[in-house]
CSV table of N, CA, C and O in Angstrom, one decimal:
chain,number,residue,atom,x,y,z
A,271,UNK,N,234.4,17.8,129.2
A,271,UNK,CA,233.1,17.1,129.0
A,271,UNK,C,232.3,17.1,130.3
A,271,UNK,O,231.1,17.5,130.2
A,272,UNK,N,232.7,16.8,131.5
A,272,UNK,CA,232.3,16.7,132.5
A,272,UNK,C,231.9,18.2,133.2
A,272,UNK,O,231.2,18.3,134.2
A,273,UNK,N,232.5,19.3,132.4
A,273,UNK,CA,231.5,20.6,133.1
A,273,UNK,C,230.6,21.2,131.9
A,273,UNK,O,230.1,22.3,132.0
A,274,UNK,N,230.5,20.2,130.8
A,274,UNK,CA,229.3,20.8,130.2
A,274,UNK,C,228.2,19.6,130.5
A,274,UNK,O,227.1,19.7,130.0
A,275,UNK,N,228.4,18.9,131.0
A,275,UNK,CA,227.0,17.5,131.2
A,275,UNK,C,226.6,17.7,132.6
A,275,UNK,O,225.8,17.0,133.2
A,276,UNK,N,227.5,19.2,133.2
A,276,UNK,CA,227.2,19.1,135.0
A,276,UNK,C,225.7,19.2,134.9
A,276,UNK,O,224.9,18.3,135.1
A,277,UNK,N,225.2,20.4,134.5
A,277,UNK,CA,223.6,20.4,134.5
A,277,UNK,C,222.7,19.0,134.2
A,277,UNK,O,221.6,19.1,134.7
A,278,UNK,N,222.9,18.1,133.6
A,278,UNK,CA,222.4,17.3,133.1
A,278,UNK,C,222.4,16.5,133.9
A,278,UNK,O,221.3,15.9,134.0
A,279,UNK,N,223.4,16.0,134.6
A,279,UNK,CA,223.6,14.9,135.3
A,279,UNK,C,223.0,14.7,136.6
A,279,UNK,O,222.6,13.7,137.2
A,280,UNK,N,223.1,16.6,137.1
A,280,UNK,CA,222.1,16.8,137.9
A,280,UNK,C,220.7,17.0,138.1
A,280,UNK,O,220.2,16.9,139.2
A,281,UNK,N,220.0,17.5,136.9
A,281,UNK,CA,219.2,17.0,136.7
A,281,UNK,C,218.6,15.8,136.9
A,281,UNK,O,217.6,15.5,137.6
A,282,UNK,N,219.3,14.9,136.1
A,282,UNK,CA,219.3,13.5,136.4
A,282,UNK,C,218.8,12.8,137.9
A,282,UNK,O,217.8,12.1,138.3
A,283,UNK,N,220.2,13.5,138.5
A,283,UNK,CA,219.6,13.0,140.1
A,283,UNK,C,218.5,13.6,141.0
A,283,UNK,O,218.0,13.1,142.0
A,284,UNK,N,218.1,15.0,140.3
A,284,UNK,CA,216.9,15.3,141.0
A,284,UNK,C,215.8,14.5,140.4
A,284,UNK,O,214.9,14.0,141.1
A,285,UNK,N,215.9,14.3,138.8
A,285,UNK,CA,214.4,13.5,138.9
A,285,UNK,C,214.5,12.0,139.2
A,285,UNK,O,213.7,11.2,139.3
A,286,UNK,N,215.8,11.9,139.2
A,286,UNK,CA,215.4,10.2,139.8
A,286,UNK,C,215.5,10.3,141.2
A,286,UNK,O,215.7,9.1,141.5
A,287,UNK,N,215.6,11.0,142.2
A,287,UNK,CA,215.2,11.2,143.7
A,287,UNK,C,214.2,11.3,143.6
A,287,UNK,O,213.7,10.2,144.0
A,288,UNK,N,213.2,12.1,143.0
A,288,UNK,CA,212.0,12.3,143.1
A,288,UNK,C,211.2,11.2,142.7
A,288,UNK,O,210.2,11.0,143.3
A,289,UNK,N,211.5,10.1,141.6
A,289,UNK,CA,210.8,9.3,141.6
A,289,UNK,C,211.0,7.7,142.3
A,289,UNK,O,210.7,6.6,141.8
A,290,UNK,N,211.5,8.1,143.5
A,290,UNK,CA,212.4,7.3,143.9
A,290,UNK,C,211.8,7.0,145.6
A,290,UNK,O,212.4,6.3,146.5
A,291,UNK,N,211.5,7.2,145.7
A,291,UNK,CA,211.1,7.5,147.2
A,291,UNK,C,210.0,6.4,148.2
A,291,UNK,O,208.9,6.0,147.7
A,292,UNK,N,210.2,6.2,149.0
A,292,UNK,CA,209.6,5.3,149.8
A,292,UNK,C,208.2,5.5,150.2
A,292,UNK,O,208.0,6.7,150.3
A,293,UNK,N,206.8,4.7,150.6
A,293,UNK,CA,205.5,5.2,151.3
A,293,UNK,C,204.5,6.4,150.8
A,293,UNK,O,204.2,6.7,149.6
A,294,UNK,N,204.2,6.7,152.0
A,294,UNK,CA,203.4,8.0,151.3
A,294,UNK,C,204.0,8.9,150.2
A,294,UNK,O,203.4,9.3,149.2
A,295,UNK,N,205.3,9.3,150.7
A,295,UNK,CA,206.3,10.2,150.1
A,295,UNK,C,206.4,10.2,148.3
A,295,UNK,O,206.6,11.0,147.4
A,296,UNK,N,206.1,8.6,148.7
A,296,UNK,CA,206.6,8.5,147.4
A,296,UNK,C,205.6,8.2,146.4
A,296,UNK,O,205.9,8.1,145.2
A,297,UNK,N,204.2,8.1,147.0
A,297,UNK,CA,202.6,8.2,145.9
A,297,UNK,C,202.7,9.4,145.8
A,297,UNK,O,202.3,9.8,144.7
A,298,UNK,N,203.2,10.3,146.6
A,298,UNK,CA,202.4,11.9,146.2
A,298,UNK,C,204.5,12.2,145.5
A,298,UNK,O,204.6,13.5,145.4
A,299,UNK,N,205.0,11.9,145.3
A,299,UNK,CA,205.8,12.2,144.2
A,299,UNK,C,206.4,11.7,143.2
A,299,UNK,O,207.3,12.1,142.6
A,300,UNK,N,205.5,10.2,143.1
A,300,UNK,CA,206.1,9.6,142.1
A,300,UNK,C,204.1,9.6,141.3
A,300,UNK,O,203.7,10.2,140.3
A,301,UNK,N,203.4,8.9,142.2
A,301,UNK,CA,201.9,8.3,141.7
A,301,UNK,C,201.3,9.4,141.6
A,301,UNK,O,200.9,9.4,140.4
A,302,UNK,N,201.0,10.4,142.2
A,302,UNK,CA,200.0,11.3,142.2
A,302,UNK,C,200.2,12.4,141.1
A,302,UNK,O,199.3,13.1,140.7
A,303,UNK,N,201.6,12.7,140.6
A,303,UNK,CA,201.7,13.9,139.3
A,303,UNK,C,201.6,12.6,138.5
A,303,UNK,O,201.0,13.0,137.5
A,304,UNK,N,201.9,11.3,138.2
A,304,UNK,CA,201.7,11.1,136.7
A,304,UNK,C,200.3,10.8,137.1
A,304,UNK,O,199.9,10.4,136.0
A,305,UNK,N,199.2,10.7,137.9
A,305,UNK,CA,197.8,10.8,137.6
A,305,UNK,C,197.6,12.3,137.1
A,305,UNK,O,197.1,12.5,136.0
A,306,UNK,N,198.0,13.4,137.9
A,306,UNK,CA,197.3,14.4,137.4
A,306,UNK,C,198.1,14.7,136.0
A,306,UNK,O,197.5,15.3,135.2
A,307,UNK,N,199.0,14.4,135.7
A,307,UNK,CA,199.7,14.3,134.6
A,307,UNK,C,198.8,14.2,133.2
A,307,UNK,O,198.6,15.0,132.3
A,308,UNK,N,198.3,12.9,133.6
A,308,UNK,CA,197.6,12.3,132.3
A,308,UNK,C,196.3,13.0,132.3
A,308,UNK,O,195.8,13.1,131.1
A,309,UNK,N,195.5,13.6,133.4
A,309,UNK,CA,194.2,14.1,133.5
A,309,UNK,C,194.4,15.8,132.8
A,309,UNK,O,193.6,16.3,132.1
A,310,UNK,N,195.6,16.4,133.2
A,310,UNK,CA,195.8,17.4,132.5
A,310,UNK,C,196.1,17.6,131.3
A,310,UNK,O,195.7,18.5,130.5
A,311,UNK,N,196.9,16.6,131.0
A,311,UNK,CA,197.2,16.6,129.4
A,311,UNK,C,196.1,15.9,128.5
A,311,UNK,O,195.8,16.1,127.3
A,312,UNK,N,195.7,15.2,129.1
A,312,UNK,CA,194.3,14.8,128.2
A,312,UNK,C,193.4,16.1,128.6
A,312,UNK,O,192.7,16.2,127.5
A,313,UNK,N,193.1,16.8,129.2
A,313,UNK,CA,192.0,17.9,129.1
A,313,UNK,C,192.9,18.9,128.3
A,313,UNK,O,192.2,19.4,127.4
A,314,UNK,N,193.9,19.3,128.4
A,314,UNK,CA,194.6,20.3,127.8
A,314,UNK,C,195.6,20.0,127.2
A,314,UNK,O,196.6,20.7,127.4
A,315,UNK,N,195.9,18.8,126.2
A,315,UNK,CA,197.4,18.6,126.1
A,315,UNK,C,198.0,20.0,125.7
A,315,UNK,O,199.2,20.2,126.2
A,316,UNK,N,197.7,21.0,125.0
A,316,UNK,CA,198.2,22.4,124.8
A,316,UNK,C,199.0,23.1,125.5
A,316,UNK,O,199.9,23.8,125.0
A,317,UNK,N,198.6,23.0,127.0
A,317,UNK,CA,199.3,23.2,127.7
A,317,UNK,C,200.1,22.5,129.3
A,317,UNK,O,200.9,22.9,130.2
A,318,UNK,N,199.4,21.4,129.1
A,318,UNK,CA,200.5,20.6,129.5
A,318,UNK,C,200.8,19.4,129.0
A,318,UNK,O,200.1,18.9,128.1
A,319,UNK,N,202.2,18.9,129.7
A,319,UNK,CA,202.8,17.9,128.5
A,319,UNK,C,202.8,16.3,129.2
A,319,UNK,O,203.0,16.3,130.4
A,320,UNK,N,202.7,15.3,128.6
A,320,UNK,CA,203.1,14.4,129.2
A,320,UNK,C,203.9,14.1,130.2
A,320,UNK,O,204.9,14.8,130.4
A,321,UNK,N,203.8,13.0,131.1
A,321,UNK,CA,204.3,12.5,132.3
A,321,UNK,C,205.7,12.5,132.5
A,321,UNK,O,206.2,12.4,131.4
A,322,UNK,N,206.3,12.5,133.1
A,322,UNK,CA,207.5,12.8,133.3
A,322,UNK,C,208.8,11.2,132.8
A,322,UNK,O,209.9,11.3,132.4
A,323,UNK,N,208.1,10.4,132.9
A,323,UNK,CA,209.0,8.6,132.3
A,323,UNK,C,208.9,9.2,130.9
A,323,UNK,O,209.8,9.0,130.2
A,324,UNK,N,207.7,9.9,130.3
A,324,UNK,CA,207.0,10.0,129.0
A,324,UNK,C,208.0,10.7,128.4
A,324,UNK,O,208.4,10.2,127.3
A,325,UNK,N,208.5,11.7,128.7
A,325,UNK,CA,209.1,12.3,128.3
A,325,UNK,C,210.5,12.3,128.7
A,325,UNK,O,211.2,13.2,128.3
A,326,UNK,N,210.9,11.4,129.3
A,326,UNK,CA,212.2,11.3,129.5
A,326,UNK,C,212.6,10.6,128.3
A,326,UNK,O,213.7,10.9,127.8
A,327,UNK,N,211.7,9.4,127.6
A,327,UNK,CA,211.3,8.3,126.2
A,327,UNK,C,211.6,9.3,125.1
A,327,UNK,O,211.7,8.8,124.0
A,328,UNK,N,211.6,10.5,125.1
A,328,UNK,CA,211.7,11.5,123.8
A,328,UNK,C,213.0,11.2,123.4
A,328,UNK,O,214.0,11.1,124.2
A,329,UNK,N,212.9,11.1,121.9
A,329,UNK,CA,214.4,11.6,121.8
A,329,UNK,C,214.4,13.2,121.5
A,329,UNK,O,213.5,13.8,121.0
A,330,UNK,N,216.3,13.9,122.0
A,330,UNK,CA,216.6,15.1,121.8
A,330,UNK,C,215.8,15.9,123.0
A,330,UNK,O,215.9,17.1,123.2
A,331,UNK,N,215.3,15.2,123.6
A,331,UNK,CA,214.9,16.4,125.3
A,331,UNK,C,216.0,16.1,126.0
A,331,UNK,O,216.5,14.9,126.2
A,332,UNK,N,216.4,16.9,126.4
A,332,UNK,CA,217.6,16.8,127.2
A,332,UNK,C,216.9,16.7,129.5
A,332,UNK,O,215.8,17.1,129.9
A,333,UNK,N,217.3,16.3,129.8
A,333,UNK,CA,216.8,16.0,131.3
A,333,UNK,C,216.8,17.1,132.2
A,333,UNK,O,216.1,17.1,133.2
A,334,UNK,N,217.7,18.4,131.9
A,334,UNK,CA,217.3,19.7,132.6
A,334,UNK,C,216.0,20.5,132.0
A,334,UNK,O,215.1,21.1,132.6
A,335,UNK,N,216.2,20.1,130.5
A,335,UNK,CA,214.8,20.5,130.0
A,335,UNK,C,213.4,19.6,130.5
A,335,UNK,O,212.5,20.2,131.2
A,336,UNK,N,213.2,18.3,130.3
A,336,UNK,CA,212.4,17.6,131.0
A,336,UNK,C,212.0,18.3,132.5
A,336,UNK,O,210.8,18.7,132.8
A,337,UNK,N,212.9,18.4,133.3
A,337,UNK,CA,212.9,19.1,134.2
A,337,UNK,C,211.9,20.3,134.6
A,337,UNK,O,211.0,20.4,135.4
A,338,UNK,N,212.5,21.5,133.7
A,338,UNK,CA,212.0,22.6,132.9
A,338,UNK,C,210.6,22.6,132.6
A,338,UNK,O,209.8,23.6,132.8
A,339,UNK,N,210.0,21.3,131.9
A,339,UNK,CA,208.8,21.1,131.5
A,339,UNK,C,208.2,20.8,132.5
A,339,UNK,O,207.1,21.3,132.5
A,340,UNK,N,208.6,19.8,133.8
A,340,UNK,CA,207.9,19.4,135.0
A,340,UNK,C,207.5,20.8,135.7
A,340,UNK,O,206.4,20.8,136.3
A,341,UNK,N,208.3,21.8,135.9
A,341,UNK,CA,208.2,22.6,136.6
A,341,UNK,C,207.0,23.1,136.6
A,341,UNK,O,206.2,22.9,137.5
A,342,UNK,N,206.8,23.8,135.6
A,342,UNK,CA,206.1,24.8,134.6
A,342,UNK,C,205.1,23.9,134.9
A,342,UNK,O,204.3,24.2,135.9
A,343,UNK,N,204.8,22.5,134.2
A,343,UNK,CA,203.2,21.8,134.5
A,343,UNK,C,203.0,21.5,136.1
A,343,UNK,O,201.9,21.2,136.5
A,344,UNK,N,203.9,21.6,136.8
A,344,UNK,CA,203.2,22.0,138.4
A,344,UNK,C,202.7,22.6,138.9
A,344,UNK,O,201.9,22.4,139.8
A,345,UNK,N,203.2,24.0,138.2
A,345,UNK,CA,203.3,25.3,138.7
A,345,UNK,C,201.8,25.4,138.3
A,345,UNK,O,200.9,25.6,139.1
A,346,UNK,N,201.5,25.3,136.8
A,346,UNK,CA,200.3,25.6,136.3
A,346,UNK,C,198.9,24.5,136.8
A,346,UNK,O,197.7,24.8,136.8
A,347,UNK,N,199.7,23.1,137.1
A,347,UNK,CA,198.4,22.8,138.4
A,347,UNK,C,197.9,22.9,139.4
A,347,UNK,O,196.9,22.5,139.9
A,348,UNK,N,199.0,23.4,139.7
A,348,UNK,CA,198.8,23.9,141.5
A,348,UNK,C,197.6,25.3,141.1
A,348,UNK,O,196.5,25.4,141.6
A,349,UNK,N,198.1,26.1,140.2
A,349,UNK,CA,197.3,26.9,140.4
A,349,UNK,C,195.7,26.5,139.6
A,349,UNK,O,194.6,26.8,140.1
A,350,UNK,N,195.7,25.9,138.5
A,350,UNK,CA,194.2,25.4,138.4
A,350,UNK,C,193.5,24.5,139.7
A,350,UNK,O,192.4,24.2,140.1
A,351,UNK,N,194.4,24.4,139.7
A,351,UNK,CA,193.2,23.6,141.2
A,351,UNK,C,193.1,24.3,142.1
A,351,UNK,O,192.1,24.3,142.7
A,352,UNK,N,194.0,25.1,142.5
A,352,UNK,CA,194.0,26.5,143.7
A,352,UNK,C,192.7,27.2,143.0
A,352,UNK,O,191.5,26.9,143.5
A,353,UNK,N,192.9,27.9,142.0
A,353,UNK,CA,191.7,28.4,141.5
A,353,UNK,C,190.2,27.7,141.4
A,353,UNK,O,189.3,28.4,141.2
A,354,UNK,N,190.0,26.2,141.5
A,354,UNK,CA,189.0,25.8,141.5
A,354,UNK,C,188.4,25.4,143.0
A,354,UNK,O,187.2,25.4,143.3
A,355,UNK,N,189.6,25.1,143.7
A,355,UNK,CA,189.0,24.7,145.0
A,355,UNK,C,188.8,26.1,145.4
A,355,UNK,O,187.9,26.1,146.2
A,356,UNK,N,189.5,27.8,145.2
A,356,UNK,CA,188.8,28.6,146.6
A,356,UNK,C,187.6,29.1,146.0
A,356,UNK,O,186.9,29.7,146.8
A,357,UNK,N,187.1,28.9,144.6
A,357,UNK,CA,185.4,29.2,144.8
A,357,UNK,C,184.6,28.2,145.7
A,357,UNK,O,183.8,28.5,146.5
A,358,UNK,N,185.2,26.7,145.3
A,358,UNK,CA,184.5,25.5,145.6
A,358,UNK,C,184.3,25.6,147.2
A,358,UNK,O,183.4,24.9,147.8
A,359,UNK,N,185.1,26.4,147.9
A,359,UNK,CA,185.3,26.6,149.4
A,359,UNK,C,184.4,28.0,149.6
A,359,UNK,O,183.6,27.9,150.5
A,360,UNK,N,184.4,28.8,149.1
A,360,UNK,CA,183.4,30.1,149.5
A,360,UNK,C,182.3,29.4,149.2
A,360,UNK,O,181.5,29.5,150.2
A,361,UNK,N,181.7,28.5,147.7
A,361,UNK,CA,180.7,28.1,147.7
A,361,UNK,C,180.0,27.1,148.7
A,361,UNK,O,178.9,27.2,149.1
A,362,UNK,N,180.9,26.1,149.2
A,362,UNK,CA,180.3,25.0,150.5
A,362,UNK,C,180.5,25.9,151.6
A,362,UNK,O,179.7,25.4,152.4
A,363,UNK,N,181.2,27.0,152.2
A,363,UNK,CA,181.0,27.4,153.1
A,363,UNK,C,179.6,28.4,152.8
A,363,UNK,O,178.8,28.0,153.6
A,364,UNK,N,179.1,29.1,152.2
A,364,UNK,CA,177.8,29.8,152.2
A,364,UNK,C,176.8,28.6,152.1
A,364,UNK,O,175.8,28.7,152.8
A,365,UNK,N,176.9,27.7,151.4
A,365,UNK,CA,175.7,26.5,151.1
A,365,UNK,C,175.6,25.9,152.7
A,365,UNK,O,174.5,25.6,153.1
A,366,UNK,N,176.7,25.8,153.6
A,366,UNK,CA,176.5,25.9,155.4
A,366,UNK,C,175.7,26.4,155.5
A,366,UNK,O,174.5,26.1,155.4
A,367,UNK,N,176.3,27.8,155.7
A,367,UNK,CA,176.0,29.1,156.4
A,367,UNK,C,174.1,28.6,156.5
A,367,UNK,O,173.3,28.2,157.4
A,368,UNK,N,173.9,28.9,155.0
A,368,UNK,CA,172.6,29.1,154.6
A,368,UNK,C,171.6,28.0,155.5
A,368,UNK,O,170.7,28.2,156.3
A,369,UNK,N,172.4,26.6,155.1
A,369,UNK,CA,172.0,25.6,155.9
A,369,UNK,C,171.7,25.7,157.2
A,369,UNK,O,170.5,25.8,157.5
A,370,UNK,N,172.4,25.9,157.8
A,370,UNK,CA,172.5,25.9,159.5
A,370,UNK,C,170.9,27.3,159.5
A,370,UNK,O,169.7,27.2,160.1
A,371,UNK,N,171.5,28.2,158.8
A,371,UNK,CA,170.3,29.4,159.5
A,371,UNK,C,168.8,29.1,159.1
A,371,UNK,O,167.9,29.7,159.7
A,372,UNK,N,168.5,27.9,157.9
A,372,UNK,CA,167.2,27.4,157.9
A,372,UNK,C,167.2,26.3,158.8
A,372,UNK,O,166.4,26.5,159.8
A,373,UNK,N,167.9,25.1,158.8
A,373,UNK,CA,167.9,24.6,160.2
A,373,UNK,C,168.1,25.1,161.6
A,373,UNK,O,168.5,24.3,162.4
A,374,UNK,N,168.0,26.3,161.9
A,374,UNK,CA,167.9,26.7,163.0
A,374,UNK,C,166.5,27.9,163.3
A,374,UNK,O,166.2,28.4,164.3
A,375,UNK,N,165.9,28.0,162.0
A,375,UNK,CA,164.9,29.1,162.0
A,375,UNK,C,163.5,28.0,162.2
A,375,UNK,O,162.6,28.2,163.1
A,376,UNK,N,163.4,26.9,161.3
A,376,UNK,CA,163.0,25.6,161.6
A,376,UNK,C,162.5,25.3,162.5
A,376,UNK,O,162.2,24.1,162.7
């Protein structure tokens, strides 16, 4: 019994480490994915899924799978916001640029 629940159990302890944690450490890994959590799945629930307490409340999800699910919706926010912030950054750095060279022709 105990080496088919190994995955599970450890599971277990990685996500309750993670939401477990003291200070800053522990807004940006307990508070800050269930905010983006909820902002993602309300703009897309399709593709991502509820918060991680949220779905621990399922019945029949197993906690490596939970897991499994957290990954994946990290993975895919990291990169939507990667993708939105390096336009948003070529964009305010040319809107500078531009800046500075009318305030300086001025």
């Amino acid at each position: 019994y105990s080496e088919a629940r190994a995955g599970e159990a450890e599971a277990l302890v990685r996500i309750s480490r993670g939401l477990d944690r003291p200070g800053a450490l522990g807004f940006l890994t307990f508070v800050l994915p269930i905010i983006l959590d909820g902002i993602f799945h309300g703009l897309a629930p399709q593709w991502f899924d509820l918060n991680t307490i949220a779905l621990l409340q399922r019945d029949g999800i197993g906690f490596e799978e939970v897991g499994r699910i957290k990954r994946r919706d990290r993975a895919l926010q990291v990169a939507v916001l990667g993708g939105g912030l390096a336009p948003a950054s070529v964009f305010a750095t040319a809107l500078l640029s531009v800046a500075g060279t009318v305030s300086a022709s001025g």
